[in-house]
């Protein structure tokens, strides 16, 4: 009887390891391997070479776009956190049922189709869209501006709108975990509400801010659809280059090398989020 | 007691949460430099008293005076009181030193001064070596001492302690009781200590305020409350008193007769005018402690009766016999002896207690 349950446990353990290895680690390793191959007249040449990486670092197109994409996605995460923090803080000031109703309302956009949301935002930002009509109607602009669509601004605005719920949620959870008695203790020791916020609430919510930042950054940098749809000719991002290597350019090995570069940044972002998300003095 | 010795006084303070009253017109004066314990079962309103004084809640009616100045509407962060919270409420992201120095740095004291006073406070609570640790790296007793140091450093007029020992185990709690008491004697700051543990209250307090159902039942020294309870609730709440119901008889000097199932007993009324003035025939209880009851042979005592031993419980230093006397359950406590118990189950014995060691409370 012990033998059977022992074998059963071994099988479950094996599965638990095999599944992620098979579906996550193996494909990643395959990508890594592909990045060292090359393409010759539409055929993949399986001799190992670092030519793809050399090309990435030497050709003057790729690195500038790579950095500008990183900066863009960093701006998106900073804006998301700056807008999401007050929203999350507002949620924690609500009591009982209202808190969760409001949270639900803020999360509802996540349930909608990604593509539909992008279309909706594009029609708001467009030349004859809601934003331009309103600004002209209010007399702020004389004629509709083309600043909001088919450029970097459009990507920034759209990604921010799409990803802001991912910033609110971790910040809200971090704020909610702060014991109320700490705020009372701070007031008891003479602190005003602003002092209590700056010295207790804010530092204790840093883990939430860190995971919000890395969440949004990782999601933004991996996105190629949004830049594709609202970026136009001027809004070229690394995701789009990557996408084109697997599509029109049909250069999988080079695409794989670009993906590895992207993966390095993503892993770094996740590690940074983890590092700053660790609360000083709290065991994890 | 003159007015000027009172540090803080609550005058006709009431508090309700919505329609639910929690405190009914409480009057309480806290003397400068004393260790006052507010004692009561849960739901008695004792924590509410503390929260009202600390400023975590506001009074529904009545007023709180500090040196004859009404502070009922003063904000929490402007009251010269500091609290030691039940679960310590240490800031987890700050070191022990930063926690203790928090109040001073909020008041924008210069850095060298903060450093010096934090070191002093750490020495006071014997945590000198732990300045750079985080609260998560400390034991319960150590956190407790950090919380105390943090509350003391701003030199508050009054330190409020909200059942701070509840989370500690028995041995540690004993140590902390002695520690708190010695610190209070050393710095001579007024302590207001809230607890539901009567042993804790007796061991530490200069005075105890017993509360029940949002009212103060009795305020006095531990000795007074122990031997001269003023009402049935206090008599029952403090240890395992014997209460025998009866009807009041005549007054005889410092004593008064009471007719009970055990016969006519004579009990001390001391200087309590209401016991002297109460009408004959009024319902009351004769109250005496288990250690005041003795098996037979007692000298000149007037209060004699007989009872049978129902049960006998050895508890280390003392032995308690549960006795059935005319249908009344009484406890008798004697020091234990190595030669074994002197009680045999079912045995009928003569019993007595001295009138001086007894007391009356009105029913």
Coordinates of C-alpha atoms in Angstrom, one line a residue, chain A residues 181-182 184-193 195-196 199-200 203-204 279-283, chain B residues 51 56 76-77 81-83 85 89-94 102-103 105-108 134 136 150:
Chain A
X181 CA -3.4 50.6 14.2
X182 CA -0.1 51.7 12.8
X184 CA -3.4 55.4 15.0
X185 CA 0.0 54.8 16.6
X186 CA 1.6 57.5 14.4
X187 CA -1.2 60.0 15.2
X188 CA -0.8 59.1 18.9
X189 CA 2.9 60.0 18.7
X190 CA 2.0 63.4 17.4
X191 CA 2.1 63.0 13.6
X192 CA -0.4 65.0 11.4
X193 CA -2.2 63.0 8.6
X195 CA 3.3 63.1 8.2
X196 CA 1.6 59.8 8.8
X199 CA 6.3 58.2 6.9
X200 CA 4.1 55.2 7.4
X203 CA 6.9 53.5 2.7
X204 CA 4.7 50.5 3.6
X279 CA 9.8 45.1 2.7
X280 CA 12.6 46.1 4.9
X281 CA 12.5 44.2 8.2
X282 CA 9.7 41.9 7.1
X283 CA 10.5 38.2 6.7
Chain B
X51 CA -9.6 55.6 23.6
X56 CA -9.0 57.9 19.2
X76 CA -5.2 63.0 18.9
X77 CA -1.9 64.2 17.8
X81 CA -0.5 61.4 26.0
X82 CA 1.0 58.3 24.4
X83 CA -0.3 54.9 24.1
X85 CA -1.1 49.4 22.0
X89 CA 1.8 48.6 16.7
X90 CA 5.5 49.0 15.9
X91 CA 6.3 50.3 12.5
X92 CA 7.7 47.3 10.6
X93 CA 9.8 49.3 8.2
X94 CA 11.7 51.1 10.8
X102 CA 9.6 58.6 15.8
X103 CA 7.8 60.9 18.2
X105 CA 11.5 63.3 14.8
X106 CA 7.9 64.2 14.2
X107 CA 8.5 67.1 16.6
X108 CA 11.5 68.0 14.5
X134 CA 13.7 45.5 13.0
X136 CA 10.2 41.3 13.2
X150 CA 8.4 54.7 22.1

